[in-house]
Coordinates of C-alpha atoms and ligand atoms in Angstrom, one line a residue:
M1 CA -15.8 14.0 22.5
P2 CA -15.9 13.0 25.9
N3 CA -11.9 13.3 27.9
T4 CA -11.5 9.6 28.7
T5 CA -8.9 7.7 27.2
I6 CA -9.8 6.7 23.6
L7 CA -8.2 3.6 23.4
E8 CA -9.1 1.0 25.6
E9 CA -5.8 0.7 27.5
K10 CA -5.0 -2.7 26.9
K11 CA -4.5 -1.8 23.0
T12 CA -2.1 1.5 23.8
S13 CA 0.3 -0.2 25.8
R14 CA 3.5 -0.1 24.4
G15 CA 3.0 -3.6 24.0
D16 CA 5.0 -6.0 21.6
G17 CA 2.5 -4.6 18.7
D18 CA 3.8 -1.0 18.9
I19 CA 7.0 -3.0 18.4
P20 CA 7.9 -3.3 14.4
R21 CA 8.0 -6.0 12.8
G22 CA 8.6 -4.9 9.2
A23 CA 10.3 -2.9 7.1
Y24 CA 10.1 -0.7 3.7
I25 CA 13.0 0.1 1.6
H26 CA 12.1 2.6 -0.9
I27 CA 14.8 2.6 -4.2
P28 CA 14.3 6.4 -5.8
F29 CA 15.2 5.1 -9.5
C30 CA 12.8 5.0 -12.6
R31 CA 14.0 4.9 -15.7
R32 CA 11.4 7.4 -16.4
R33 CA 8.7 9.2 -14.9
C34 CA 5.1 8.1 -15.9
Y35 CA 2.7 11.0 -16.3
Y36 CA 0.5 10.6 -13.4
C37 CA 3.5 9.5 -10.8
D38 CA 4.7 12.5 -7.7
F39 CA 6.7 9.7 -6.3
P40 CA 10.0 10.9 -5.0
I41 CA 11.9 8.6 -8.1
S42 CA 15.3 10.2 -9.8
V43 CA 14.7 9.3 -13.8
T44 CA 18.2 7.1 -14.9
G45 CA 17.1 7.1 -18.4
D46 CA 16.4 4.0 -20.4
G47 CA 18.4 1.8 -20.5
R48 CA 20.2 2.2 -17.1
N49 CA 20.2 0.0 -13.9
G50 CA 22.8 -1.0 -11.0
T51 CA 25.4 -2.2 -12.5
N52 CA 26.2 0.8 -14.8
F53 CA 25.0 3.7 -13.0
N54 CA 26.7 4.7 -10.3
A55 CA 23.8 6.4 -8.8
I56 CA 22.7 3.5 -7.9
A57 CA 25.5 2.3 -6.4
E58 CA 26.1 5.4 -4.2
Y59 CA 22.5 5.3 -3.0
T60 CA 22.8 1.8 -2.1
D61 CA 26.1 3.2 0.4
I62 CA 24.0 5.4 1.7
L63 CA 20.5 3.6 2.4
C64 CA 22.7 0.7 4.1
Q65 CA 24.1 3.9 6.3
E66 CA 21.0 5.0 7.6
I67 CA 19.7 1.0 8.4
E68 CA 23.5 0.6 10.6
I69 CA 22.8 3.8 12.6
T70 CA 18.8 3.4 13.3
P71 CA 18.2 1.8 16.7
K72 CA 17.1 -1.7 16.8
D73 CA 14.3 -3.1 18.7
R74 CA 14.4 -6.9 20.1
Y75 CA 12.3 -8.7 16.9
K76 CA 13.7 -9.9 14.0
L77 CA 11.9 -8.4 10.7
E78 CA 9.3 -10.3 9.6
T79 CA 8.4 -8.5 6.6
L80 CA 10.2 -6.4 4.4
F81 CA 9.3 -4.4 1.3
F82 CA 11.4 -3.6 -1.6
G83 CA 9.4 -0.6 -3.1
G84 CA 9.8 2.4 -5.6
G85 CA 10.5 3.6 -7.6
T86 CA 12.1 0.3 -9.7
P87 CA 13.3 -1.9 -7.3
S88 CA 14.1 -4.4 -9.9
L89 CA 16.9 -1.8 -11.2
L90 CA 19.1 -2.6 -8.5
S91 CA 21.9 -5.2 -9.1
V92 CA 21.8 -8.5 -7.1
P93 CA 25.0 -8.0 -5.6
Q94 CA 22.9 -4.6 -4.3
L95 CA 20.4 -6.2 -3.0
E96 CA 22.3 -8.5 -1.1
Q97 CA 24.4 -5.2 0.5
I98 CA 21.0 -4.0 1.4
L99 CA 19.8 -7.9 3.0
V100 CA 22.5 -8.3 4.7
T101 CA 22.8 -4.6 6.3
L102 CA 18.8 -6.0 7.4
E103 CA 20.1 -9.2 9.0
R104 CA 23.0 -8.2 10.5
C105 CA 21.2 -5.3 12.2
F106 CA 17.8 -6.2 13.0
G107 CA 17.8 -10.5 11.8
I108 CA 14.5 -11.1 9.2
D109 CA 12.7 -14.2 10.6
S110 CA 13.4 -17.3 8.5
H111 CA 9.8 -16.9 7.4
A112 CA 10.0 -13.2 6.1
E113 CA 7.5 -11.8 3.3
I114 CA 10.5 -10.3 1.3
S115 CA 8.6 -8.4 -1.6
M116 CA 9.8 -6.7 -3.8
E117 CA 8.5 -4.4 -7.1
V118 CA 9.4 -5.7 -10.6
D119 CA 8.9 -3.4 -13.8
P120 CA 8.2 -5.5 -17.0
G121 CA 10.9 -4.8 -19.1
T122 CA 13.5 -3.9 -16.4
F123 CA 15.1 -7.7 -15.8
T124 CA 16.2 -10.8 -17.4
Q125 CA 15.4 -14.5 -15.9
S126 CA 18.9 -14.5 -14.5
Q127 CA 18.2 -11.1 -12.1
V128 CA 14.8 -12.5 -10.9
Q129 CA 16.9 -15.7 -9.8
G130 CA 19.5 -14.3 -8.1
Y131 CA 16.4 -12.2 -6.2
R132 CA 14.6 -15.1 -5.5
D133 CA 18.0 -17.2 -3.8
L134 CA 18.5 -14.4 -1.8
G135 CA 15.2 -14.6 -0.2
V136 CA 12.5 -12.8 -1.7
N137 CA 9.5 -14.8 -2.5
R138 CA 6.6 -12.0 -3.6
F139 CA 6.8 -10.1 -6.7
S140 CA 4.9 -7.3 -7.6
L141 CA 4.0 -6.6 -11.1
G142 CA 3.9 -2.9 -12.4
V143 CA 1.4 -4.1 -15.4
Q144 CA -0.9 -1.2 -15.2
A145 CA -3.0 -1.9 -18.4
F146 CA -3.5 -4.0 -21.5
Q147 CA -3.2 -1.4 -24.1
D148 CA -0.4 -0.5 -25.8
E149 CA -2.1 2.9 -26.4
L150 CA -3.4 3.3 -23.0
L151 CA 0.6 2.3 -21.6
Q152 CA 2.2 5.3 -23.8
R153 CA -0.6 7.8 -22.6
C154 CA 0.5 7.0 -19.4
G155 CA 4.8 7.4 -20.5
R156 CA 4.9 3.9 -18.6
S157 CA 8.1 2.4 -20.3
H158 CA 6.8 -0.9 -21.0
R159 CA 4.6 -2.5 -23.4
V160 CA 2.3 -5.4 -23.2
Q161 CA 4.4 -8.2 -24.4
D162 CA 6.9 -7.0 -22.1
I163 CA 4.1 -8.1 -19.1
F164 CA 3.8 -12.1 -21.2
T165 CA 7.5 -12.0 -21.2
A166 CA 7.9 -10.8 -17.6
I167 CA 5.0 -13.2 -16.1
D168 CA 7.0 -16.1 -18.3
L169 CA 10.5 -15.2 -16.5
L170 CA 9.3 -15.0 -12.9
R171 CA 7.1 -18.6 -13.7
Q172 CA 9.9 -19.9 -15.1
I173 CA 11.9 -19.1 -12.1
E174 CA 8.9 -20.8 -9.8
A175 CA 8.2 -17.7 -8.3
D176 CA 4.5 -18.6 -6.3
N177 CA 3.5 -15.4 -4.8
I178 CA 3.0 -12.9 -7.7
S179 CA 1.1 -9.8 -7.5
L180 CA -0.2 -7.4 -10.5
D181 CA -1.3 -4.1 -10.1
L182 CA -3.6 -2.5 -12.4
I183 CA -4.9 1.2 -12.6
S184 CA -8.5 2.2 -13.5
G185 CA -9.9 6.2 -14.4
L186 CA -6.8 6.7 -17.3
P187 CA -7.4 8.9 -19.8
E188 CA -9.3 7.3 -22.9
Q189 CA -9.6 4.9 -20.9
T190 CA -12.8 2.6 -22.1
L191 CA -15.0 0.2 -20.1
P192 CA -14.5 -2.6 -22.2
Q193 CA -11.0 -1.9 -22.1
W194 CA -11.4 -1.8 -18.5
Q195 CA -12.7 -5.4 -18.6
F196 CA -10.1 -6.5 -21.1
S197 CA -7.3 -5.3 -18.7
L198 CA -9.4 -7.2 -15.6
N199 CA -9.9 -10.1 -17.8
S200 CA -6.3 -10.5 -19.5
A201 CA -5.0 -10.1 -15.9
C202 CA -7.3 -13.4 -14.2
D203 CA -5.9 -15.1 -17.3
L204 CA -2.5 -14.5 -15.8
S205 CA -3.8 -16.5 -12.6
P206 CA -1.9 -14.4 -10.7
E207 CA -2.0 -14.6 -6.1
H208 CA -2.6 -11.3 -5.9
L209 CA -4.1 -8.3 -7.6
S210 CA -4.2 -4.3 -6.8
C211 CA -6.5 -2.2 -8.5
Y212 CA -6.0 1.5 -7.9
D213 CA -8.4 4.3 -9.6
L214 CA -6.2 7.2 -10.7
V215 CA -5.1 10.0 -8.2
L216 CA -4.6 13.5 -10.0
E217 CA -2.0 14.7 -8.0
P218 CA -0.9 18.6 -8.9
V219 CA 2.4 18.3 -9.8
T220 CA 2.4 15.4 -12.1
A221 CA 2.0 15.9 -16.0
F222 CA -1.4 14.5 -15.7
G223 CA -2.3 17.0 -12.8
K224 CA -1.7 20.1 -15.0
Q225 CA -3.5 18.7 -18.3
F226 CA -6.8 17.3 -16.9
Q227 CA -9.4 18.0 -14.0
P228 CA -11.2 14.9 -12.5
G229 CA -14.2 13.2 -13.7
E230 CA -13.7 15.4 -17.1
S231 CA -12.7 14.5 -20.2
P232 CA -10.7 12.6 -21.5
L233 CA -10.5 10.9 -17.8
P234 CA -13.6 8.9 -17.3
S235 CA -16.5 10.6 -15.8
D236 CA -17.1 9.9 -11.8
E237 CA -19.9 7.1 -13.3
H238 CA -17.8 5.4 -15.3
T239 CA -14.9 5.0 -12.6
A240 CA -17.3 3.8 -10.1
Q241 CA -18.7 1.5 -12.4
M242 CA -15.1 0.8 -13.5
Y243 CA -14.9 -0.6 -9.5
R244 CA -18.0 -2.6 -9.5
M245 CA -16.6 -4.4 -12.6
A246 CA -13.2 -5.3 -11.0
Q247 CA -15.2 -6.5 -7.7
E248 CA -17.1 -8.7 -9.9
T249 CA -14.8 -10.1 -12.1
L250 CA -11.9 -10.5 -9.5
T251 CA -14.2 -12.3 -6.7
Q252 CA -15.7 -14.4 -9.6
N253 CA -12.3 -15.6 -10.7
G254 CA -11.1 -16.6 -6.8
L255 CA -9.9 -13.3 -5.9
E256 CA -10.7 -12.5 -2.3
H257 CA -11.6 -8.7 -2.0
Y258 CA -9.6 -8.0 1.6
E259 CA -8.9 -4.6 1.2
I260 CA -10.7 -1.5 -0.9
S261 CA -8.5 -1.9 -3.5
N262 CA -6.5 -5.1 -3.2
Y263 CA -7.9 -9.1 -4.2
G264 CA -6.1 -12.2 -3.1
K265 CA -5.9 -15.8 -3.4
A266 CA -6.6 -17.4 -0.1
G267 CA -3.3 -17.4 2.0
F268 CA -2.0 -14.3 -0.4
Q269 CA -2.9 -11.1 1.1
C270 CA -0.2 -9.2 1.5
R271 CA 1.2 -9.4 5.2
H272 CA 3.4 -5.7 4.9
N273 CA 0.4 -3.9 4.1
R274 CA -2.0 -5.3 6.9
L275 CA 0.5 -3.6 8.9
Y276 CA -0.5 -0.7 7.6
W277 CA -3.9 -1.1 7.6
E278 CA -4.3 -2.4 11.0
N279 CA -2.3 0.5 11.9
R280 CA 0.6 -1.0 13.4
S281 CA 4.4 0.1 13.7
Y282 CA 7.0 -0.2 10.9
Y283 CA 10.6 0.8 9.9
G284 CA 10.6 2.8 6.6
F285 CA 14.2 3.2 5.1
G286 CA 15.8 5.5 2.0
M287 CA 15.1 8.2 0.6
G288 CA 11.1 9.9 1.2
A289 CA 10.2 6.9 2.8
A290 CA 7.9 7.2 5.3
S291 CA 8.1 4.8 8.8
Y292 CA 5.6 4.8 11.9
T293 CA 7.9 3.4 15.3
Q294 CA 7.4 5.3 18.4
N295 CA 4.8 6.7 17.7
R296 CA 6.2 9.0 15.4
R297 CA 5.2 9.1 11.6
F298 CA 8.4 10.7 9.5
T299 CA 8.7 10.8 5.9
R300 CA 12.9 11.3 5.1
P301 CA 13.5 13.8 3.0
R302 CA 12.3 13.3 -0.8
T303 CA 15.7 14.5 -2.6
R304 CA 18.6 12.5 -2.6
K305 CA 20.7 15.8 -1.6
D306 CA 18.6 16.4 1.4
Y307 CA 18.0 12.1 2.4
Y308 CA 22.2 11.9 2.2
T309 CA 22.8 14.9 3.9
W310 CA 20.0 13.6 6.7
V311 CA 21.5 10.5 7.0
Q312 CA 25.2 12.1 7.7
K313 CA 23.7 13.9 10.4
G314 CA 22.7 11.1 12.8
A315 CA 19.3 10.3 10.5
K316 CA 17.3 11.6 13.5
I317 CA 13.4 11.4 13.1
E318 CA 11.9 14.4 14.2
S319 CA 8.4 14.6 14.6
P320 CA 5.3 14.8 17.0
E321 CA 4.4 12.2 18.7
L322 CA 0.7 11.6 17.6
S323 CA -2.2 12.6 19.1
E324 CA -4.9 10.0 20.8
R325 CA -7.4 12.0 18.6
D326 CA -5.0 11.4 15.8
R327 CA -4.6 7.7 16.7
L328 CA -8.3 7.3 16.7
L329 CA -8.9 8.5 13.6
E330 CA -5.9 6.5 12.0
T331 CA -7.3 3.5 13.4
L332 CA -11.1 3.5 11.9
M333 CA -9.8 5.1 8.7
L334 CA -7.0 2.6 8.0
G335 CA -9.2 -0.3 9.4
L336 CA -12.4 0.5 7.6
R337 CA -10.2 0.3 4.9
L338 CA -10.2 -4.1 5.1
A339 CA -13.0 -6.2 4.6
D340 CA -12.6 -7.4 8.3
G341 CA -13.1 -4.0 9.7
I342 CA -12.8 -2.6 13.1
Q343 CA -12.9 -4.3 16.6
L344 CA -15.3 -1.9 18.3
E345 CA -14.3 -3.2 21.9
Q346 CA -10.4 -1.8 21.0
F347 CA -12.9 2.0 21.7
N348 CA -14.5 2.9 25.1
P349 CA -18.1 3.2 25.3
D350 CA -18.1 7.2 25.0
I351 CA -16.3 6.8 21.8
A352 CA -18.0 3.4 20.5
R353 CA -21.3 5.6 20.5
A354 CA -20.3 8.6 19.2
I355 CA -18.6 6.3 16.3
A356 CA -22.5 4.9 16.2
A357 CA -24.0 8.3 15.6
A358 CA -21.5 9.0 13.1
I359 CA -22.6 6.0 11.3
E360 CA -26.3 5.7 10.6
P361 CA -27.3 7.8 8.0
Y362 CA -24.8 5.2 6.0
Y363 CA -26.3 2.3 7.5
Q364 CA -29.3 3.1 6.2
K365 CA -28.1 3.0 2.6
G366 CA -26.5 -0.5 3.1
W367 CA -22.8 1.5 3.5
L368 CA -22.3 -0.2 6.6
V369 CA -22.2 -3.1 8.2
C370 CA -22.7 -4.2 12.4
L371 CA -21.7 -7.5 13.1
N372 CA -22.0 -9.5 16.5
S373 CA -19.0 -11.6 18.3
Q374 CA -20.4 -14.4 16.8
N375 CA -20.2 -12.5 12.8
E376 CA -24.5 -12.2 13.0
P377 CA -25.6 -9.0 11.2
L378 CA -26.6 -6.1 14.3
S379 CA -28.7 -3.0 13.3
V380 CA -27.0 0.3 15.1
S381 CA -29.8 0.6 17.7
H382 CA -29.2 -3.3 18.6
Y383 CA -25.0 -2.2 18.6
L384 CA -25.9 0.8 21.1
A385 CA -27.8 -1.3 23.0
S386 CA -25.1 -4.0 23.3
S387 CA -21.9 -3.8 25.1
H388 CA -20.3 -2.6 21.7
C389 CA -18.3 -5.6 20.4
G390 CA -18.1 -7.3 17.3
K391 CA -17.2 -5.2 14.0
L392 CA -17.9 -2.8 11.7
R393 CA -16.9 -2.9 8.4
L394 CA -17.8 -1.3 5.5
S395 CA -19.8 -3.2 2.4
D396 CA -18.5 -4.4 -0.4
P397 CA -18.4 -3.0 -3.3
E398 CA -20.7 0.1 -2.2
G399 CA -19.8 0.8 1.2
F400 CA -15.6 0.6 -0.4
L401 CA -16.5 2.8 -3.2
F402 CA -18.1 5.8 -1.0
S403 CA -15.4 5.4 2.2
N404 CA -14.7 8.5 1.8
T405 CA -17.8 10.0 2.5
I406 CA -18.0 8.2 5.6
L407 CA -14.7 8.9 6.5
T408 CA -15.2 12.6 6.0
A409 CA -18.0 11.6 8.6
F410 CA -16.1 10.2 11.8
F411 CA -13.8 13.4 11.1
E412 CA -16.7 16.1 11.1
Q413 CA -17.9 14.2 14.5
F414 CA -14.6 14.0 16.5
D415 CA -13.8 17.5 15.0
D416 CA -17.2 18.5 16.7
N417 CA -17.0 16.9 20.1
Ligands
SF4_501 S1 7.4 3.3 -12.5 FE1 6.3 4.0 -11.0 S2 7.6 4.7 -9.6 FE2 8.4 5.0 -11.6 S3 7.7 7.0 -12.9 FE3 6.2 5.8 -13.1 S4 4.1 5.1 -11.8 FE4 6.2 6.1 -10.4

């Protein structure tokens, strides 16, 4: 790669785009650990929540300490995302304690998107009403599947009936921005079962839906038991088929496929998650939470003991600044996850040419689309002959499906130069 500045100056200067406008807050408690999960969590046991489990109260206090000692910037927070774990194990006063701390330390914009992950079977109507009264305006429900046998097979603590009860409770409090999570590629999951889960999810009319393909993490129960693509997991061909089924079913039901794994009705894309895909800065708070501030990515300690010690020692972010090459690859890797793709003019012409060389074979397969500034399709050779304006995006569903192959080609291209 030529020794020139990779990203055009206007995009890389430490302007407004580099100041965090969003925060991820990790609530690391779950009733039990699902067999596929390697997230940093503590298991509480069934029936435990923030009102009867001292560990959650203690964690809330320390999390607020971290927020208090984090250096502030000049913007109010425009997106908050309470993820987990199971944030719906927090009592309403505990959530209030965190929100009051964030408001006092950073300010929360009056139009902020405040998302909260909630799990079926872990909340009551008065609890979600309390969350809503505090400002939570987007609920993300961990549904995963509509078959009791699959939920049980994954070690989930809820059953199908809990999903319907949870949706009823959320609609009763007039929640008008609900997202559902589904997982494909589960052990013994058949194509008809996956189609049934997609149809059942659509019947609930969610504003947003995320579909994830099971990833086998080595330290998990599934990771120790199974090999990718081998029985009882579906074959690679079947998981690819599941991806295409999701794309077809969900788009036919009025959900726009705006990111590799995410679908939303018009106006309901997740604003917080877009910060990640647009490679913009964000705060992270809590055990195991990742942040991206001042061009540094940092992941907090993954056990409660280590996290508490880190906060008590001043919550210092100690990680190197990203190199220009890393930022380029991240911008490509994250931006191509979006159906909008990446704007090519943000790269200097040498880099844009190197990108074009890397994508040529995949363009021929129809996995990538180049568009000019009027959104008209361009061939790669036209793109090379033009002034590198317009954008590059993966085709849907095939380009999205083979995104890993294309991203590997980018890595190789930029490693070679
Ligand atoms: S509920 Fe979510 S975070 Fe908790 S163990 Fe299951 S997958 Fe992991």
